[in-house]
mmCIF file of C-alpha atoms in Angstrom:
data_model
loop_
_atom_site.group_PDB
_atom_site.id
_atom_site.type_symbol
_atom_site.label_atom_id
_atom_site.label_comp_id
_atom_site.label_asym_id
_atom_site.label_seq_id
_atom_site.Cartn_x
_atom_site.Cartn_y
_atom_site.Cartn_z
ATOM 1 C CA UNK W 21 -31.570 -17.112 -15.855
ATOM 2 C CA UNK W 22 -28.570 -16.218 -13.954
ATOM 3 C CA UNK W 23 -25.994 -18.867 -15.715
ATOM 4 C CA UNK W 24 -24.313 -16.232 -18.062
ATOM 5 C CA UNK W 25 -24.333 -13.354 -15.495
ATOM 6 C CA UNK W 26 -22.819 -15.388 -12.499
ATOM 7 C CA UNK W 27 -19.994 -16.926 -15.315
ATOM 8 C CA UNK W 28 -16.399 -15.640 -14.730
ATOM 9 C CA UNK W 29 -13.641 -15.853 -17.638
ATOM 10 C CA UNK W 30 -10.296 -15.612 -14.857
ATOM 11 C CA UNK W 31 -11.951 -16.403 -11.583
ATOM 12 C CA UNK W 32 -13.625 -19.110 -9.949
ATOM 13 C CA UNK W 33 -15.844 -19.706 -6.628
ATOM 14 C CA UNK W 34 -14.472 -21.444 -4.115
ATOM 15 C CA UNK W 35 -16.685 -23.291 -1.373
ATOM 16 C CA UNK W 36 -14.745 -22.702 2.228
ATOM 17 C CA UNK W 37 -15.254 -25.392 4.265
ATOM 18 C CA UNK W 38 -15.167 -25.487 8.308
ATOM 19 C CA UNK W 39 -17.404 -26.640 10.727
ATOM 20 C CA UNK W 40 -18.296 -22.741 11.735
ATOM 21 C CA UNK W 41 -17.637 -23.035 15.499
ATOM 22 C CA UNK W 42 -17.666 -19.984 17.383
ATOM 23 C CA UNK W 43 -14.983 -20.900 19.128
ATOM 24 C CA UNK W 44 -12.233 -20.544 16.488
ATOM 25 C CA UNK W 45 -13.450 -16.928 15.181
ATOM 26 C CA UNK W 46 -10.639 -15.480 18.631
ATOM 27 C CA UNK W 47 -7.543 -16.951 16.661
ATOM 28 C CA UNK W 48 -8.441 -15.122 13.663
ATOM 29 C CA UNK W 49 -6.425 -12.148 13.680
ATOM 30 C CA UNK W 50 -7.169 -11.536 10.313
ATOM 31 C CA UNK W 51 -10.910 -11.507 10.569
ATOM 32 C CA UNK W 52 -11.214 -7.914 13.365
ATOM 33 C CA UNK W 53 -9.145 -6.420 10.976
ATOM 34 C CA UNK W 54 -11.513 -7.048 7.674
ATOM 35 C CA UNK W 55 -14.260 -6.369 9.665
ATOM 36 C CA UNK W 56 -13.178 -2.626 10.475
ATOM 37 C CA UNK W 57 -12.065 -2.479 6.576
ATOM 38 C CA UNK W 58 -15.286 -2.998 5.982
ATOM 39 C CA UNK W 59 -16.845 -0.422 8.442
ATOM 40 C CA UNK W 60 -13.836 2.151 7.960
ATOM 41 C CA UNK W 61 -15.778 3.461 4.324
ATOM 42 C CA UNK W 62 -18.582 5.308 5.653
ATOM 43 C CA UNK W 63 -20.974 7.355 4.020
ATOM 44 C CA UNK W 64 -20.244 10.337 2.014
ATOM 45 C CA UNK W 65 -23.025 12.803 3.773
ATOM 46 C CA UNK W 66 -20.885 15.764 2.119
ATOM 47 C CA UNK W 67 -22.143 14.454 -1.492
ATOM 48 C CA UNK W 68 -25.989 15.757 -2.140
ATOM 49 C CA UNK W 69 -26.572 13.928 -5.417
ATOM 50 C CA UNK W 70 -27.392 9.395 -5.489
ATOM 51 C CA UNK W 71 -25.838 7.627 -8.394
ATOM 52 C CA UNK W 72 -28.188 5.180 -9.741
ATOM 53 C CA UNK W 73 -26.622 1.493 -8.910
ATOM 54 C CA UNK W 74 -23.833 3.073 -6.730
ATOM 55 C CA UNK W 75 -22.699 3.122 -3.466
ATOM 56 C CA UNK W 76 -25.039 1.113 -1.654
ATOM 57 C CA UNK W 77 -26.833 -1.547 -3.630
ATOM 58 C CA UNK W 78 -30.544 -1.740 -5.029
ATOM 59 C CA UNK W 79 -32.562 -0.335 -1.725
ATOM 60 C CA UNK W 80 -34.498 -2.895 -1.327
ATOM 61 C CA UNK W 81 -36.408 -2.609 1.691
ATOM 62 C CA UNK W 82 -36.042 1.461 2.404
ATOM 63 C CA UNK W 83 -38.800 3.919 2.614
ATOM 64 C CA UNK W 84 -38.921 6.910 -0.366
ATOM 65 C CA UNK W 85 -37.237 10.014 0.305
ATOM 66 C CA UNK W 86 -40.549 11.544 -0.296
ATOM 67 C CA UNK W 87 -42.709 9.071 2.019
ATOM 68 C CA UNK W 88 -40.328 9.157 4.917
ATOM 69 C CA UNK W 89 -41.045 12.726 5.790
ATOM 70 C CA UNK W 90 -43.947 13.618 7.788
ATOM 71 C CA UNK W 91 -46.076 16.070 6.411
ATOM 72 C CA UNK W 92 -45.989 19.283 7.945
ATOM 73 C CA UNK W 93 -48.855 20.758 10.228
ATOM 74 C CA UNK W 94 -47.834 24.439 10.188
ATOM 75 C CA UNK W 95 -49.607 26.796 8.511
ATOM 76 C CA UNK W 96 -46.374 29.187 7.363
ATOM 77 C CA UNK W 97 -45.292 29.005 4.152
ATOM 78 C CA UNK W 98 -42.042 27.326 2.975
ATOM 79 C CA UNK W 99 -39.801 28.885 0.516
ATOM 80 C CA UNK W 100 -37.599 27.342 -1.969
ATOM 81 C CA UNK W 101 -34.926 27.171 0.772
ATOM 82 C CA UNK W 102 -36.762 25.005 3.105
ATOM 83 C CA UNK W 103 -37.694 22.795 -0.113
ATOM 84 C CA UNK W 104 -34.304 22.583 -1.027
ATOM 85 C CA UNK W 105 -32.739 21.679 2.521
ATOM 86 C CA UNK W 106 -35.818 19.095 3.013
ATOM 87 C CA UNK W 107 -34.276 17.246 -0.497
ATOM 88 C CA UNK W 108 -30.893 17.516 0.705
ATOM 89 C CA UNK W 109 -31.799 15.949 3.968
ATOM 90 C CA UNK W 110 -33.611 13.952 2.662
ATOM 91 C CA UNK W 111 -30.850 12.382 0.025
ATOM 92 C CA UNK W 112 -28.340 12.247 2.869
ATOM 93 C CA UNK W 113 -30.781 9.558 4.768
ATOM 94 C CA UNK W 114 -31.174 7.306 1.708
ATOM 95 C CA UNK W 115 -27.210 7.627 1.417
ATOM 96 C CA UNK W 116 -26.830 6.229 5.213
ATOM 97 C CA UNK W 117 -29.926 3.605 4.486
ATOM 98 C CA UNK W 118 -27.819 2.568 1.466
ATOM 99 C CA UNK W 119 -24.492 2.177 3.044
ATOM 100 C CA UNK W 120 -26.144 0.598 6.287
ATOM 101 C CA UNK W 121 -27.404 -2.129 3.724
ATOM 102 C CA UNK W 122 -24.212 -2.446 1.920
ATOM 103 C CA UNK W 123 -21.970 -2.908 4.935
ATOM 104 C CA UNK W 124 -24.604 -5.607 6.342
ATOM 105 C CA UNK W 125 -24.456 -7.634 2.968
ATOM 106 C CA UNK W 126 -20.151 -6.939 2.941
ATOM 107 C CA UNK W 127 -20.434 -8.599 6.780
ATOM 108 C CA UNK W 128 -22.681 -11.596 6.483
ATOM 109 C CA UNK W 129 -20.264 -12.776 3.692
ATOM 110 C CA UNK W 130 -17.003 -12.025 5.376
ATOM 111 C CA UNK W 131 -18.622 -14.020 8.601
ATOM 112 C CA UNK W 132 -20.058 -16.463 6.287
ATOM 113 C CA UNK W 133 -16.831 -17.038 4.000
ATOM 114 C CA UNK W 134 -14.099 -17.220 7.288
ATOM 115 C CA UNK W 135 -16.949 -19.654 9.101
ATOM 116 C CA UNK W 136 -17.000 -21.913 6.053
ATOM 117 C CA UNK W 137 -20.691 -21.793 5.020
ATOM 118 C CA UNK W 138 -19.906 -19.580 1.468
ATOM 119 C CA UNK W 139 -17.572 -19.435 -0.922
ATOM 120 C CA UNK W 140 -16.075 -16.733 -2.514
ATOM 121 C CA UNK W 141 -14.683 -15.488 -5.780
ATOM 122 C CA UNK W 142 -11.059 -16.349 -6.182
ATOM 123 C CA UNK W 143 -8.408 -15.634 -9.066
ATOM 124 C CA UNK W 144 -5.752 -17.898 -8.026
ATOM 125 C CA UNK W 145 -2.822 -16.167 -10.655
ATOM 126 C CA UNK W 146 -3.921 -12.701 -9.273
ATOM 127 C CA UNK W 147 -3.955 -13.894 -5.812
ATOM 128 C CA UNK W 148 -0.179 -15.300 -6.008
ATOM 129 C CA UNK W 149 0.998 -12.324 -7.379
ATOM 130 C CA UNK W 150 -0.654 -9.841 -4.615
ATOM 131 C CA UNK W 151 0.811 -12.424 -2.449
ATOM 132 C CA UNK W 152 4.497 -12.573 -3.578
ATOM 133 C CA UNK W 153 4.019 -8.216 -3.528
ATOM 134 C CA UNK W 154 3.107 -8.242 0.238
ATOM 135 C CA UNK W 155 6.491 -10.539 0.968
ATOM 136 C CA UNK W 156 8.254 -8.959 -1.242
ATOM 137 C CA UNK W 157 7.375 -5.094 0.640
ATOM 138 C CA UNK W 158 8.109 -7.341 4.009
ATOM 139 C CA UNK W 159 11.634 -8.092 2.764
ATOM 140 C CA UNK W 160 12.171 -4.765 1.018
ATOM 141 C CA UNK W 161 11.082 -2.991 4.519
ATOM 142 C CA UNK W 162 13.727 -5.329 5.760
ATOM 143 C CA UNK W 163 17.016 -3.644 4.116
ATOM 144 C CA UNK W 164 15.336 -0.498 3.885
ATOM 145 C CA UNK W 165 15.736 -0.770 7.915
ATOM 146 C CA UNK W 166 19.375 -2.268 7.775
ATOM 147 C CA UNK W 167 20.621 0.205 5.101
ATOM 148 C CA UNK W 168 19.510 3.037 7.442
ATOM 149 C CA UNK W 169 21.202 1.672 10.355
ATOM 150 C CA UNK W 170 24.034 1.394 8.039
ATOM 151 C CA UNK W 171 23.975 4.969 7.598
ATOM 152 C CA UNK W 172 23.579 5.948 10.901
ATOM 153 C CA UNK W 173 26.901 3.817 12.165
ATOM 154 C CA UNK W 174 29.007 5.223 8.816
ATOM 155 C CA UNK W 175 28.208 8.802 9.820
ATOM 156 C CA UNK W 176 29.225 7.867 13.601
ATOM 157 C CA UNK W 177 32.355 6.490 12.228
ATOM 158 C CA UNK W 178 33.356 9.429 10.388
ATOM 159 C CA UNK W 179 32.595 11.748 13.361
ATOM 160 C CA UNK W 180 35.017 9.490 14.906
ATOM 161 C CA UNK W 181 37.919 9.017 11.937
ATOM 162 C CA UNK W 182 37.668 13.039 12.367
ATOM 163 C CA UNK W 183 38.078 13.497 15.565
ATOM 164 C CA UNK W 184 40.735 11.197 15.975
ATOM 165 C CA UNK W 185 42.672 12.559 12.912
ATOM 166 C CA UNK W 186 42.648 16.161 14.560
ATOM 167 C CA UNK W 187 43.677 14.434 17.656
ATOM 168 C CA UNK W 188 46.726 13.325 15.647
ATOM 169 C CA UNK W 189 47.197 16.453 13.803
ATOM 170 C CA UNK W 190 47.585 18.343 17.237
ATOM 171 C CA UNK W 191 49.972 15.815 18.640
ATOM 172 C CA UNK W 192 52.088 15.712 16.291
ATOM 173 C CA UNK W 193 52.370 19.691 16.764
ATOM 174 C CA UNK W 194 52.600 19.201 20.097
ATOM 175 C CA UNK W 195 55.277 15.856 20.402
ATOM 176 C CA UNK W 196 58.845 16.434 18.318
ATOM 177 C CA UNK W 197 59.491 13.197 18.911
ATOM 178 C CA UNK W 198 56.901 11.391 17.417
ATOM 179 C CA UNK W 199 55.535 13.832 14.970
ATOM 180 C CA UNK W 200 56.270 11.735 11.721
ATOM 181 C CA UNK W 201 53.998 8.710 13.329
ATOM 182 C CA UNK W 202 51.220 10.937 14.531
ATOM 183 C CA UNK W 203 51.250 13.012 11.003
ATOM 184 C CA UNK W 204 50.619 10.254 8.918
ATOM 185 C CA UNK W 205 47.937 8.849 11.279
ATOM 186 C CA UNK W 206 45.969 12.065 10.853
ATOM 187 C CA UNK W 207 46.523 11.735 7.247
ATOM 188 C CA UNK W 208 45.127 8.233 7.158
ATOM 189 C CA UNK W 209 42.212 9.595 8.917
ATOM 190 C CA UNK W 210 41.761 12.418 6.980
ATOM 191 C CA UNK W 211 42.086 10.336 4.003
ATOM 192 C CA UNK W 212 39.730 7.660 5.411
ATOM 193 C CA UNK W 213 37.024 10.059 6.609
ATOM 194 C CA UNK W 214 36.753 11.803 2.497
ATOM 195 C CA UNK W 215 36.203 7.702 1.285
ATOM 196 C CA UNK W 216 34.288 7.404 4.117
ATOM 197 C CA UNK W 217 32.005 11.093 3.112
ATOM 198 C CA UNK W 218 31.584 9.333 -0.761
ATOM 199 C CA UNK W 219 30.722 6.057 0.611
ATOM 200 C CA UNK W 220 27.957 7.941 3.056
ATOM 201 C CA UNK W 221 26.885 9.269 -0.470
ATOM 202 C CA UNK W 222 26.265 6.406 -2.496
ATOM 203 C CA UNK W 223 24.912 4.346 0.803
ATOM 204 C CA UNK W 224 22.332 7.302 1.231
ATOM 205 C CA UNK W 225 21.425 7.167 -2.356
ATOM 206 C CA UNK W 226 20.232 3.382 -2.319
ATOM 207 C CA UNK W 227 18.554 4.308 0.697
ATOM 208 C CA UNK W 228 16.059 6.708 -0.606
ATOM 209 C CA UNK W 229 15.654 4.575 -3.956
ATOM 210 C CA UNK W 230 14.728 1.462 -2.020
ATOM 211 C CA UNK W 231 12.308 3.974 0.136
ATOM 212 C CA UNK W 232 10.320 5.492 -2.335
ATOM 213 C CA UNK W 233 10.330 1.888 -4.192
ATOM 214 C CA UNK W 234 8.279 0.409 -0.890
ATOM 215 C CA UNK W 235 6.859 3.147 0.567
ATOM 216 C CA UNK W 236 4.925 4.741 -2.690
ATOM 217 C CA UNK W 237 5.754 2.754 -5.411
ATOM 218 C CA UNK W 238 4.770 -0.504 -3.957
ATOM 219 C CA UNK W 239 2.331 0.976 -1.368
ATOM 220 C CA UNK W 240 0.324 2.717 -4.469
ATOM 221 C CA UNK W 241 -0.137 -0.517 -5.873
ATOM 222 C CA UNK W 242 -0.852 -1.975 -2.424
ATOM 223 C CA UNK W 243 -4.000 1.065 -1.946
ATOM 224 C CA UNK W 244 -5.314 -0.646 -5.825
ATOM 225 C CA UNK W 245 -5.224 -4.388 -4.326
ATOM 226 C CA UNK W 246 -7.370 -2.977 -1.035
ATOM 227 C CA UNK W 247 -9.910 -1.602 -3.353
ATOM 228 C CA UNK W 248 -9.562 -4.584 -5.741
ATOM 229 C CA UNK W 249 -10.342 -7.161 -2.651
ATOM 230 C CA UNK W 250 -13.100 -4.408 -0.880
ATOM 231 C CA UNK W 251 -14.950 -4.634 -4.697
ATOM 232 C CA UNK W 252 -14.385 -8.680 -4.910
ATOM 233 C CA UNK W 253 -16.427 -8.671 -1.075
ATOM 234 C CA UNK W 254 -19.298 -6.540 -2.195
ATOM 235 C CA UNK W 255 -18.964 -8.608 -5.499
ATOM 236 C CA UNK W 256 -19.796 -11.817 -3.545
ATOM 237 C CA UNK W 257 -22.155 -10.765 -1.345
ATOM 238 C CA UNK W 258 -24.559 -9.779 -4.193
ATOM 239 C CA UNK W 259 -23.865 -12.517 -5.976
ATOM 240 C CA UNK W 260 -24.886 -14.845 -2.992
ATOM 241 C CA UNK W 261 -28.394 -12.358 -2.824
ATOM 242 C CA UNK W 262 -28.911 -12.887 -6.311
ATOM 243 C CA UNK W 263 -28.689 -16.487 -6.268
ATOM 244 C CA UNK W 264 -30.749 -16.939 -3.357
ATOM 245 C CA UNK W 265 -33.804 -14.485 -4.770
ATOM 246 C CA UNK W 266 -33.048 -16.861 -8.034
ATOM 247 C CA UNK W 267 -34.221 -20.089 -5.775
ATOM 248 C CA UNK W 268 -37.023 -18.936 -3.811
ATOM 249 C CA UNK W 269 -40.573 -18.865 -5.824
ATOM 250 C CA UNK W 270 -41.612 -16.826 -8.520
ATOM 251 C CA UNK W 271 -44.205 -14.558 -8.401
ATOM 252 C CA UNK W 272 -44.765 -10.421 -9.563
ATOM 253 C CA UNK W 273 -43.004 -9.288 -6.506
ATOM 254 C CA UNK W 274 -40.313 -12.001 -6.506
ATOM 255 C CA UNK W 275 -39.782 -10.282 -10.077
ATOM 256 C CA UNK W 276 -38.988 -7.379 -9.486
ATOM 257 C CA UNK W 277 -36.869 -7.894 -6.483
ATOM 258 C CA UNK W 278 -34.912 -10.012 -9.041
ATOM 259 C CA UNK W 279 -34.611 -7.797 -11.942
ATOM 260 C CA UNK W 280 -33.476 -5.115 -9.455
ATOM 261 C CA UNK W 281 -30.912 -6.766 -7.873
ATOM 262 C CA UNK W 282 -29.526 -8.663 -11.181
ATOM 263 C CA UNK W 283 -28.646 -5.109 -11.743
ATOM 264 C CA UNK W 284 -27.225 -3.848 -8.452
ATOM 265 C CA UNK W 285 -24.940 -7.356 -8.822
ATOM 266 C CA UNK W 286 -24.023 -6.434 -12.498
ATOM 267 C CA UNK W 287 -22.358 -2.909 -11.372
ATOM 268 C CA UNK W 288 -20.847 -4.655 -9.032
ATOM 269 C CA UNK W 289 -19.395 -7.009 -10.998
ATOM 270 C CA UNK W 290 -18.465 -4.396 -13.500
ATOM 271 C CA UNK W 291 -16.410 -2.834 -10.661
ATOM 272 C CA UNK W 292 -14.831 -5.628 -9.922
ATOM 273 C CA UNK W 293 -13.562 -6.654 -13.393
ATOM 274 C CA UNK W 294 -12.350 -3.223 -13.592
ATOM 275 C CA UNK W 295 -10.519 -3.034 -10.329
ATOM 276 C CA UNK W 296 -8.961 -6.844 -11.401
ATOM 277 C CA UNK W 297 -7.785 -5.385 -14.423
ATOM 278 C CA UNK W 298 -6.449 -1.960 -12.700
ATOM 279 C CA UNK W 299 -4.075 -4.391 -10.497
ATOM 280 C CA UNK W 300 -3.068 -7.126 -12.905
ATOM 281 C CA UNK W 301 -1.858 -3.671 -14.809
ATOM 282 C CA UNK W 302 -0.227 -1.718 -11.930
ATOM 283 C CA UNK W 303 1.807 -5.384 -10.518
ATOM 284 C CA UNK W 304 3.162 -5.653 -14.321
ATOM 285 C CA UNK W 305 4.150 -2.146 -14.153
ATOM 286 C CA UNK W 306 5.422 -2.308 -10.610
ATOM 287 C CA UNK W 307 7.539 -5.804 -11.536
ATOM 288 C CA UNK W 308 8.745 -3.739 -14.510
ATOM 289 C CA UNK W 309 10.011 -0.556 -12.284
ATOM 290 C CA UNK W 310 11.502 -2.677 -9.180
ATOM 291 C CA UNK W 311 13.796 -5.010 -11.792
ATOM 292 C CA UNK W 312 14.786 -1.605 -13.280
ATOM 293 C CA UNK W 313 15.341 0.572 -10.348
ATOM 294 C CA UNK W 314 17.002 -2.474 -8.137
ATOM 295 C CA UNK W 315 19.746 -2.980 -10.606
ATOM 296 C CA UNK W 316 20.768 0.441 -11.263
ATOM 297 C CA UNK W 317 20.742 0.506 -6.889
ATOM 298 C CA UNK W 318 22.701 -2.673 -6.671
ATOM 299 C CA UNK W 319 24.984 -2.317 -8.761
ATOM 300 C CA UNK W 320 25.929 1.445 -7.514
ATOM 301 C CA UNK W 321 26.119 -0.483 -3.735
ATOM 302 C CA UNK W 322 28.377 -2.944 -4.673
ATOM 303 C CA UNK W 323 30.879 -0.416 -6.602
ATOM 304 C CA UNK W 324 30.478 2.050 -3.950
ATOM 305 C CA UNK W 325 31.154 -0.785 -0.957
ATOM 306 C CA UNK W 326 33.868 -2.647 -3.061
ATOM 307 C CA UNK W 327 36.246 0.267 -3.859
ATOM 308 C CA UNK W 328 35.553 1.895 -0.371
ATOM 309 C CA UNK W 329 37.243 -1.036 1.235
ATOM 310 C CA UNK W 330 39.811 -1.652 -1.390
ATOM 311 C CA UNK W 331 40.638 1.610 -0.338
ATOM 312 C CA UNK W 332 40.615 3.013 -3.895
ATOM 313 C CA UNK W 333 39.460 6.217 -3.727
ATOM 314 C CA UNK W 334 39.383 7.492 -7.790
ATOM 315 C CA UNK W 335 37.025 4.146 -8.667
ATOM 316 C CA UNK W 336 35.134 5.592 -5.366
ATOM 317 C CA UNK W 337 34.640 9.150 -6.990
ATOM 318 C CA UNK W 338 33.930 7.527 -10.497
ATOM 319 C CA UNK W 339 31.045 5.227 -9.043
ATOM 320 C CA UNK W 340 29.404 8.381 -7.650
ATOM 321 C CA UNK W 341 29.801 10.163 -11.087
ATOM 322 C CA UNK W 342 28.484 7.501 -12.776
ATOM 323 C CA UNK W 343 25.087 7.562 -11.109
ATOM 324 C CA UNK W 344 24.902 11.433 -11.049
ATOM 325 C CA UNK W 345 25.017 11.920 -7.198
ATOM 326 C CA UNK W 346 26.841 14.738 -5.653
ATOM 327 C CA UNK W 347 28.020 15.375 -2.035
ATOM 328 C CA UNK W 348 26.996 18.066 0.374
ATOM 329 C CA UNK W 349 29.557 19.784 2.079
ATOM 330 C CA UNK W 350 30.590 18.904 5.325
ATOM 331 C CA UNK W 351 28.789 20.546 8.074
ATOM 332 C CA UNK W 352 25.290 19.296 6.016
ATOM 333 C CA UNK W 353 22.481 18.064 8.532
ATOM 334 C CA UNK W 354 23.045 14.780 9.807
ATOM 335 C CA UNK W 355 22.517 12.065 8.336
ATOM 336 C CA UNK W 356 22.515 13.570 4.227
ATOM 337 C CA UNK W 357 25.654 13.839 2.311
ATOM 338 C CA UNK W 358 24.177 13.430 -0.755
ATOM 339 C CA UNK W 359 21.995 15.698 -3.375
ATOM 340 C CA UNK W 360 20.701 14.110 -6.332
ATOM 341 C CA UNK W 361 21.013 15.792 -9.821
#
């Protein structure tokens, strides 16, 4: 009866096998971590209303709202507040219940898939691709850390070039006989420290591409994949209820335990699929945005570093003007010399 609900059109199940000692579940490091990722989402007590087949599965097992209340022995009269705050109570419970239930079935499959006696649902083109985006952040995160060092040591070598070039600048006031040498030294500097300012620029401009590229670009994507692998756990750990209720015997009761939770597996699923599809989209988009953004970035650092060092100062200026980016003035906070149009 199950056959066409459990089929998949992209994914397939995967049996994990392992012996399941206790002993191997310490050199996990992965496993504490899914563990609190599945206790982290606790229940909403703020919401008042329960969504038929949401949050926390089909209920099997709790008492009514209405039969879990004691009746009440006093003889006052309740008003429509009391009523109303009774419901309300009454609605967070089931709420708790239903998430309790939820992150016991999310659990026993984590335990059961990392201890090898399940399997789990597995889309091996979508799992690649999440894959290459993680090592991809990793390396991104990388020279996003080297091109602000970078920074840091330019602007420390300008303080310098400046300081040096005044030094010059007052020597040669101050020593006839060597003021042609120590003139144009400061001039060098002087000269050196304005390619050095426009260099600053464009280096500053990568930088703050490449950081909104990993740190919302990429990480938005990265929030879709956590829901997107949270929705594939609850997934399979309905799934695994349903087909055990679909193997034990078959009576009324049996019934309706099945009918109700070939539902609560079918939003599930439904959520899944959706959340699949919502990061299959977002990683071609992403892709898309990173091959765009990274050669407009590139290319600007390799202009900006090539003519800096060639010491040709009007290419210098042009490569700034080309990608719309405009100095501050000296005396800007450390470590911006840059404004973006």
């Amino acid at each position: 009866m199950t056959d066409g609900i459990l089929g998949k059109a992209a994914t397939m199940e995967i049996p994990i096998h392992g012996n399941g000692e206790a002993g191997q579940l310490p050199e996990d490091d992965g496993l504490e971590q899914d563990l609190q990722q599945v206790m982290v989402s606790g229940p909403n007590l703020n919401e008042t209303s329960i969504v038929s087949g949401g949050y926390g599965g089909s209920g099997d097992g709790l008492i009514p709202t209405g039969s879990g209340r004691h009746p009440s022995h006093s003889s006052t009269p309740t008003g429509p507040g009391d009523e109303v705050a009774r419901g309300i109570a009454g609605e967070k419970f089931d709420i708790v219940k239903k998430w309790g239930i939820n992150t016991y079935k999310c659990t026993k499959q984590l335990l059961s898939e990392r201890f090898g006696r399940g399997s789990r649902t597995v889309d091996l083109e979508l799992e690649l691709q999440i894959e290459l985006l993680r090592e991809t952040k990793r390396k991104y995160e990388s020279v996003l850390q080297l091109g602000r060092a970078l920074t840091a040591h330019l602007y420390s070598l300008l303080q310098t070039q400046h300081a040096l070039g005044d030094a010059f600048a007052d020597l040669s006031q101050k020593s006839p006989e060597l003021q042609e040498e120590f003139g144009y030294n400061a001039e060098t500097q002087k000269l050196l420290c304005k390619n050095g300012e426009t260099l600053l620029g464009a280096v500053n401009f990568f930088v703050s591409s490449i950081n909104t590229l990993v740190t919302k670009t990429m990480e938005d994507t990265l929030m879709t994949v956590k829901q997107y692998e949270a929705a594939r756990l609850e997934y399979d750990a309905y799934r695994t209820d349903l087909e055990e209720l679909s193997l034990g015997p078959r009576d009324a009761g049996t019934r309706g335990r099945l009918e109700s939770a070939q539902a609560t597996f079918q939003a599930h699923r439904d959520k899944y699929e959706k959340l699949r599809g919502d990061v299959a989209i977002k990683l071609k988009f992403l892709e898309e945005n990173k091959i765009k953004v990274m050669h407009k970035q590139l290319l600007l650092f390799h202009n900006a570093v090539s003519a800096y060092f060639a010491g040709n100062q009007k290419q210098l200026e042009q490569t700034l003007q080309q990608f719309n980016i405009k100095l501050r003035p000296p005396g800007a906070e450390k470590p911006s010399w840059l404004e973006e149009q």
